[in-house]
Tab-separated table of C-alpha atoms in Angstrom:
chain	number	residue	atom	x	y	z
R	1	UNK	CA	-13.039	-27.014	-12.046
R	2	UNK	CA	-15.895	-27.443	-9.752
R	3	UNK	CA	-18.204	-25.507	-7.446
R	4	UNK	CA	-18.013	-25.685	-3.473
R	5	UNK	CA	-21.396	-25.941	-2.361
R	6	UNK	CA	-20.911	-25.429	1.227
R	7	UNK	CA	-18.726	-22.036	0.976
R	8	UNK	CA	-16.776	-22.667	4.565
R	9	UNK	CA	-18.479	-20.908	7.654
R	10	UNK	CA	-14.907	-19.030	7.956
R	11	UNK	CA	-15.791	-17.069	4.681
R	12	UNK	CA	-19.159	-16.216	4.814
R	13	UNK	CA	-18.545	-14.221	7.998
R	14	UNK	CA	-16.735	-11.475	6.251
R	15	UNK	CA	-18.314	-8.479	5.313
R	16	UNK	CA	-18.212	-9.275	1.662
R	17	UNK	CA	-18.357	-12.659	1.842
R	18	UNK	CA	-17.499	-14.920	-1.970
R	19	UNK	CA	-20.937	-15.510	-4.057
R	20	UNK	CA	-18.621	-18.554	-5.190
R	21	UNK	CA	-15.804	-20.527	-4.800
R	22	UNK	CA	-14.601	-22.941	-7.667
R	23	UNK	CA	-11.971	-25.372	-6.667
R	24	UNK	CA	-9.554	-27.970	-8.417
R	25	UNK	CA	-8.186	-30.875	-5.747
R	26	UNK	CA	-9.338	-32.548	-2.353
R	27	UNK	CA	-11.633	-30.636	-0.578
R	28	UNK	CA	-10.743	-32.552	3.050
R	29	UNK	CA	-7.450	-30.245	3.082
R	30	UNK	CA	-10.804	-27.780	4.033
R	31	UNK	CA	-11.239	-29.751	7.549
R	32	UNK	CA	-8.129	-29.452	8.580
R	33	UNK	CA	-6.181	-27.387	11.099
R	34	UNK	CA	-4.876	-24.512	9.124
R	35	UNK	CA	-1.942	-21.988	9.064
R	36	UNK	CA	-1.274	-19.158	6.334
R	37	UNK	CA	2.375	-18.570	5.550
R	38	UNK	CA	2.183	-15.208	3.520
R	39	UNK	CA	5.143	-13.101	2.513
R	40	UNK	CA	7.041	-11.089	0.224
R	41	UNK	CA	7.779	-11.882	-3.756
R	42	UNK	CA	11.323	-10.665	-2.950
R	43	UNK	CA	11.918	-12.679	-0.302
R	44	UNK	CA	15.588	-13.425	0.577
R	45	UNK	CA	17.474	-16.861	1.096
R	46	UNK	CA	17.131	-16.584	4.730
R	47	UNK	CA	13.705	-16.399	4.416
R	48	UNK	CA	12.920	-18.540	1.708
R	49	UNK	CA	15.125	-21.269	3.592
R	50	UNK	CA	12.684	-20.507	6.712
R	51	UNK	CA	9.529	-20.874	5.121
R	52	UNK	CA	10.866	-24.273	3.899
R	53	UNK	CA	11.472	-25.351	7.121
R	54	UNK	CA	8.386	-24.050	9.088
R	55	UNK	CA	6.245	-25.498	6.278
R	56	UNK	CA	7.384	-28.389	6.303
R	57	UNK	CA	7.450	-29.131	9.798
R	58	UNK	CA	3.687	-27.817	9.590
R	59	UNK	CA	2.672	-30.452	6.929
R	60	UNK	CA	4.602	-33.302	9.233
R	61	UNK	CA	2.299	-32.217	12.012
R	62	UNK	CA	-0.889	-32.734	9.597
R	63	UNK	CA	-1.320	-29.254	9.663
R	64	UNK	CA	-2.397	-27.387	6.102
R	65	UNK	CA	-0.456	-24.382	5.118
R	66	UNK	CA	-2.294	-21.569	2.985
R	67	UNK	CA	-1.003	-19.601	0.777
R	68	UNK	CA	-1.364	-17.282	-2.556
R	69	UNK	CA	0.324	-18.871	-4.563
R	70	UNK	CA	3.110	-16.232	-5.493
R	71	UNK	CA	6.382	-16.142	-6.381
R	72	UNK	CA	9.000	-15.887	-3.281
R	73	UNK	CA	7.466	-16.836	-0.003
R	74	UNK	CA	4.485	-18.276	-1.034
R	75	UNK	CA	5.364	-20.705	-3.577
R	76	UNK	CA	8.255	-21.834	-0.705
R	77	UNK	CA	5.418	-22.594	1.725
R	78	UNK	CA	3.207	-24.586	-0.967
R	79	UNK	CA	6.614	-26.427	-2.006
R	80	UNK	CA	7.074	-27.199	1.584
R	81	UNK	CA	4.207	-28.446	2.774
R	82	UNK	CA	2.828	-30.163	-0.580
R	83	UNK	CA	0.486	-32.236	-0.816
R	84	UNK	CA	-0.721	-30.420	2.475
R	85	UNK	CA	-1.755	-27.102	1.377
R	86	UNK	CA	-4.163	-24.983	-0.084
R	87	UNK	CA	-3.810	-22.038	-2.608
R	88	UNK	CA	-5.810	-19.542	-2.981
R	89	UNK	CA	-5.919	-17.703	-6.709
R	90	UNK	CA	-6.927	-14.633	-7.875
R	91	UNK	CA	-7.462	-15.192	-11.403
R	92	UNK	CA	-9.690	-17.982	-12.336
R	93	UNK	CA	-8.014	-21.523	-12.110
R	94	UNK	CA	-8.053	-22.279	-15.683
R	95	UNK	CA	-5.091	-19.410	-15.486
R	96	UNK	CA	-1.713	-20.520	-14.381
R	97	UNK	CA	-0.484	-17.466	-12.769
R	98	UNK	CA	2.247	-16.618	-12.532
R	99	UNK	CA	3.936	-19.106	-14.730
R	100	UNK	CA	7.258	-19.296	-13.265
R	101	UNK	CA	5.017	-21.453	-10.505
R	102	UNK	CA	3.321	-23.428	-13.435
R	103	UNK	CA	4.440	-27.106	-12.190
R	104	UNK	CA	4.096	-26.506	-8.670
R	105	UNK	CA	0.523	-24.567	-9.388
R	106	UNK	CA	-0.245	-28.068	-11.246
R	107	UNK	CA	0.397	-29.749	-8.627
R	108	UNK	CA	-1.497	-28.116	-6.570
R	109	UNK	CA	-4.591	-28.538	-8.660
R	110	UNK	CA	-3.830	-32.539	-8.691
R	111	UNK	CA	-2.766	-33.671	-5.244
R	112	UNK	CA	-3.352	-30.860	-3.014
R	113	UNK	CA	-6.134	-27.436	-3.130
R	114	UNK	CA	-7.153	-24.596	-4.901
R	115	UNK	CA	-9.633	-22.281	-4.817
R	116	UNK	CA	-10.569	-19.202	-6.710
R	117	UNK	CA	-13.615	-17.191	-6.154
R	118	UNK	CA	-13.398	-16.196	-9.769
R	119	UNK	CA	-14.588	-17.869	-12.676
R	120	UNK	CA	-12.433	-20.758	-15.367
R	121	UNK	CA	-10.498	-18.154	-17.429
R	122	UNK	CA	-10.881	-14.826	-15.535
R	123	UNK	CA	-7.576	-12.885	-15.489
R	124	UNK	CA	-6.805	-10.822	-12.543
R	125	UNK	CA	-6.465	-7.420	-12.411
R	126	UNK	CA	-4.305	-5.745	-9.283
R	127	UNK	CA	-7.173	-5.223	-6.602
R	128	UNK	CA	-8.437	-9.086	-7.066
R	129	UNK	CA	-4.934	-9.772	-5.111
R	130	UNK	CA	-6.210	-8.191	-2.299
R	131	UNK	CA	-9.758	-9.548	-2.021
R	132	UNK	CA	-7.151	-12.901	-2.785
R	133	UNK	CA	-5.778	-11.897	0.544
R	134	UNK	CA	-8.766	-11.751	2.677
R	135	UNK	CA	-9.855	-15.168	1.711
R	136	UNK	CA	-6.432	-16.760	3.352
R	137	UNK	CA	-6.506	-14.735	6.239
R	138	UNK	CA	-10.126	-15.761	7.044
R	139	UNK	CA	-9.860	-19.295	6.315
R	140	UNK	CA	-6.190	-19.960	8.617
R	141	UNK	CA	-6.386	-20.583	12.056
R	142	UNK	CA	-3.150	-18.795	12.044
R	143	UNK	CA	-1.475	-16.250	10.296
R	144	UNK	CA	2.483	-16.197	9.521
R	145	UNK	CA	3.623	-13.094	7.710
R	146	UNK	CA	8.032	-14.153	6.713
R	147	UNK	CA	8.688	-10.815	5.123
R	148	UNK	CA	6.902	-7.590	4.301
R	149	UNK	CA	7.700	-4.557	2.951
R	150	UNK	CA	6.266	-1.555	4.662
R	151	UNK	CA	4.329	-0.944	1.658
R	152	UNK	CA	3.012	-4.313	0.567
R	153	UNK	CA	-0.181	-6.852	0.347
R	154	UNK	CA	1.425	-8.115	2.848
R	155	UNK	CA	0.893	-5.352	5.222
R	156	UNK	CA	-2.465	-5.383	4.388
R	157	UNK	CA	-3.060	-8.739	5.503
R	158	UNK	CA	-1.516	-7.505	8.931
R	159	UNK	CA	-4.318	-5.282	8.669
R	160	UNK	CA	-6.956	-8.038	8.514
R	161	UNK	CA	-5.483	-9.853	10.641
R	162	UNK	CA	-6.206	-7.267	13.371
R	163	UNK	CA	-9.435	-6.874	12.021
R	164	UNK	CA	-10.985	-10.343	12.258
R	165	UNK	CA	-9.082	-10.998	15.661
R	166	UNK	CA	-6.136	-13.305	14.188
R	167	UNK	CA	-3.289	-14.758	15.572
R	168	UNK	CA	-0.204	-13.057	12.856
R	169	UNK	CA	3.066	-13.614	13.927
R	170	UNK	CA	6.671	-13.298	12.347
R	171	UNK	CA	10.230	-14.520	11.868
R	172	UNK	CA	13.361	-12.900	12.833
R	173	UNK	CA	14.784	-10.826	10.272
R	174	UNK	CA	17.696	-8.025	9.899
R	175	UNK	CA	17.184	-4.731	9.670
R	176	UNK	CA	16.461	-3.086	6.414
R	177	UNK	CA	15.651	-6.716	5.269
R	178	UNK	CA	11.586	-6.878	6.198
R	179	UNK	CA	10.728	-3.075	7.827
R	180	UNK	CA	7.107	-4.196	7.686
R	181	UNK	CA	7.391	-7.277	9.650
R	182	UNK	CA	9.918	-5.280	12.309
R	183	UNK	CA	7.836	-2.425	12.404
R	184	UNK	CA	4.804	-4.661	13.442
R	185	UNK	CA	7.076	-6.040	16.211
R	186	UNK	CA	8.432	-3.161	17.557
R	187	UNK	CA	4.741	-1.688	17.684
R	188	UNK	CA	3.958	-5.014	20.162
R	189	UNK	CA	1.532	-6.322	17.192
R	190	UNK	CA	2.303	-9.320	16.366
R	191	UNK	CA	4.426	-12.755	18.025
R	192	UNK	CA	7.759	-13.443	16.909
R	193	UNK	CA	8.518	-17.000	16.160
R	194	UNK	CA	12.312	-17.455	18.170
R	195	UNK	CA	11.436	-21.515	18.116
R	196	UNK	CA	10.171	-23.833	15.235
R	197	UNK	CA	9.145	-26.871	16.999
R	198	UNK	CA	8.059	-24.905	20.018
R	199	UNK	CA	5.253	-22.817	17.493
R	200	UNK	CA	4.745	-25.657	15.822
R	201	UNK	CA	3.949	-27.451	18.795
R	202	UNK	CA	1.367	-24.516	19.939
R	203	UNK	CA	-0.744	-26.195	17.446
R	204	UNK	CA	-0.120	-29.994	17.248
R	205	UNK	CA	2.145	-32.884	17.848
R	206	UNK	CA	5.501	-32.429	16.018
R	207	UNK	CA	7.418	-35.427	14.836
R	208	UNK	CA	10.570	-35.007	15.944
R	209	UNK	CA	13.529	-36.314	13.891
R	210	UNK	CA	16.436	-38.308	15.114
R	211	UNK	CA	18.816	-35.827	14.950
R	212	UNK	CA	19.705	-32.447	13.429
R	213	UNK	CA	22.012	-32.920	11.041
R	214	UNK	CA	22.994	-28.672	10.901
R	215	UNK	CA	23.539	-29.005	14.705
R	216	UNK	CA	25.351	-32.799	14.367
R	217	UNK	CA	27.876	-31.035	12.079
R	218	UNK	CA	28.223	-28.349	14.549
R	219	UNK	CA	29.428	-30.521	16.948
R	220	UNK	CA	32.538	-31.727	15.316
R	221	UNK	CA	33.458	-28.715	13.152
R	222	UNK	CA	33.367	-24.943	14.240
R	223	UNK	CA	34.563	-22.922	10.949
R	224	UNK	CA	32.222	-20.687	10.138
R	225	UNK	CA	33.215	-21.177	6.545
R	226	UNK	CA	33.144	-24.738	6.215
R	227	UNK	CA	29.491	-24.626	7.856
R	228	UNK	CA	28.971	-21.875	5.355
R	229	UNK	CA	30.263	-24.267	2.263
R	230	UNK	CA	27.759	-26.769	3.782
R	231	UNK	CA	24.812	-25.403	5.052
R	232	UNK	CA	24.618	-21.564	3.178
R	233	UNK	CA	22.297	-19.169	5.084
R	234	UNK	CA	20.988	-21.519	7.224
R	235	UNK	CA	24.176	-21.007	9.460
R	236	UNK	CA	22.525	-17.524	10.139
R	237	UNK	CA	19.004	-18.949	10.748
R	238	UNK	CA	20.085	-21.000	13.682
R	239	UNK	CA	21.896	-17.934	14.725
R	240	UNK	CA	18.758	-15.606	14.897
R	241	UNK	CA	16.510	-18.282	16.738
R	242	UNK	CA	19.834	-18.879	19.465
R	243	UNK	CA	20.712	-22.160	18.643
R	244	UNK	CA	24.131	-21.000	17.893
R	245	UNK	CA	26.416	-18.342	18.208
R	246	UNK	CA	28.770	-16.721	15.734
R	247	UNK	CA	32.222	-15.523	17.145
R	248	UNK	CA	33.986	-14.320	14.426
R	249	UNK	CA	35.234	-17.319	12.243
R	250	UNK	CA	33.933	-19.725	14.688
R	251	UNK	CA	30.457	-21.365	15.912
R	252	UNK	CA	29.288	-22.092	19.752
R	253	UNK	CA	26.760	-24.081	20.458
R	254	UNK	CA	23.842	-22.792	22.539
């Protein structure tokens, strides 16, 4: 574990900027275009099959995602995006926490990177995971909150969001199933995402693939349970961003 000498300009102006920032990994990932993908620990398939998607369509577009490090969303968006990310630790980063993210989290320290503003072996306590929090919302470009809880870290990062003058915006999601992330859209706070490639695109060149192979199948079979057997919950994911349409045990294409 190292020191960064040159704490990044996007840290020091917060009001309590780190004294330090230790680091395992490749510092360039610092220099890149960046985008936070933050979220709930009890994030559901939908969303978890989201993140995948979004961050991985981020890394083929050479940007970096940031994220915590947790369990549920964030460990999706590292997994995603890896070796193109960066995550950001409370405790100190000769901890591996939590340790149902151990390999990944190992990873992370070898090919990708990680930063803690906390010493080797320091353990966190529950308020470093919201001084955590500040750190990725200052150093992203871009702020994407999948899921939230009304009462959550998660919220609180909406919070400074608004506060340094970020761009946060959100996925679709049911009702009952994120009433932090719908309550910030229906107060007109944040940008709902209805498009991958087109946000994506917002912020560099996406590669486009030859074909989508959920929308290929959709072409020559309409069941929605044999798309079901196939694809799982992303049937339902093209369905909330209107690239299909569900009609009782069949699928139209939109």
């Amino acid at each position: 574990m190292d020191i960064i000498k040159n704490i990044p300009q996007e840290l020091l102006k917060l009001k309590n900027p780190p004294k330090e920032l230790y680091f395992k990994g490749n510092l360039d990932l610092l220099y890149k275009p960046k985008i936070a993908i933050i979220g709930s620990r009890r994030a559901t398939t939908y969303t978890k099959n989201c993140v995948l998607k979004l961050a991985s369509m981020l890394k083929d577009a050479g940007i970096v995602v940031v994220s915590g490090g947790a369990i549920g969303v964030d460990i999706q968006a590292h997994i995603a995006s890896f070796p193109n990310t960066i995550g950001i630790f409370a405790n100190g980063l000769d901890e591996i926490y939590p340790k149902n993210n151990e390999k990944i989290i190992k990873q992370i320290y070898e090919n990708a990177l990680a930063i803690s503003e906390n010493k080797a072996n320091y353990k966190a306590k529950p308020y470093d995971f919201l001084l955590r929090n500040r750190l990725i919302i200052a150093l992203s470009d871009v702020v994407v909150i999948a899921q939230a809880d009304l009462k959550s870290g998660s919220m609180q990062s909406a919070r400074l969001c608004k506060e340094m003058k970020k761009r946060l915006f959100v996925l679709p999601q049911r009702i009952f199933e994120s009433d932090g992330t719908n309550l910030l859209l229906a107060k007109n706070e944040v940008e709902l995402i209805t498009d991958f490639t087109a946000f994506v695109r917002m912020f560099s060149c996406v590669k486009e693939k030859e074909s989508d192979d959920f929308l290929e199948f959709c072409k020559k079979e309409n069941s929605v349970d044999k798309i079901f057997a196939k694809f799982g919950n992303l049937l339902y994911e093209y369905e909330l961003l209107g690239r299909i349409e569900i009609n009782g045990t069949t699928v139209r294409l939109l």
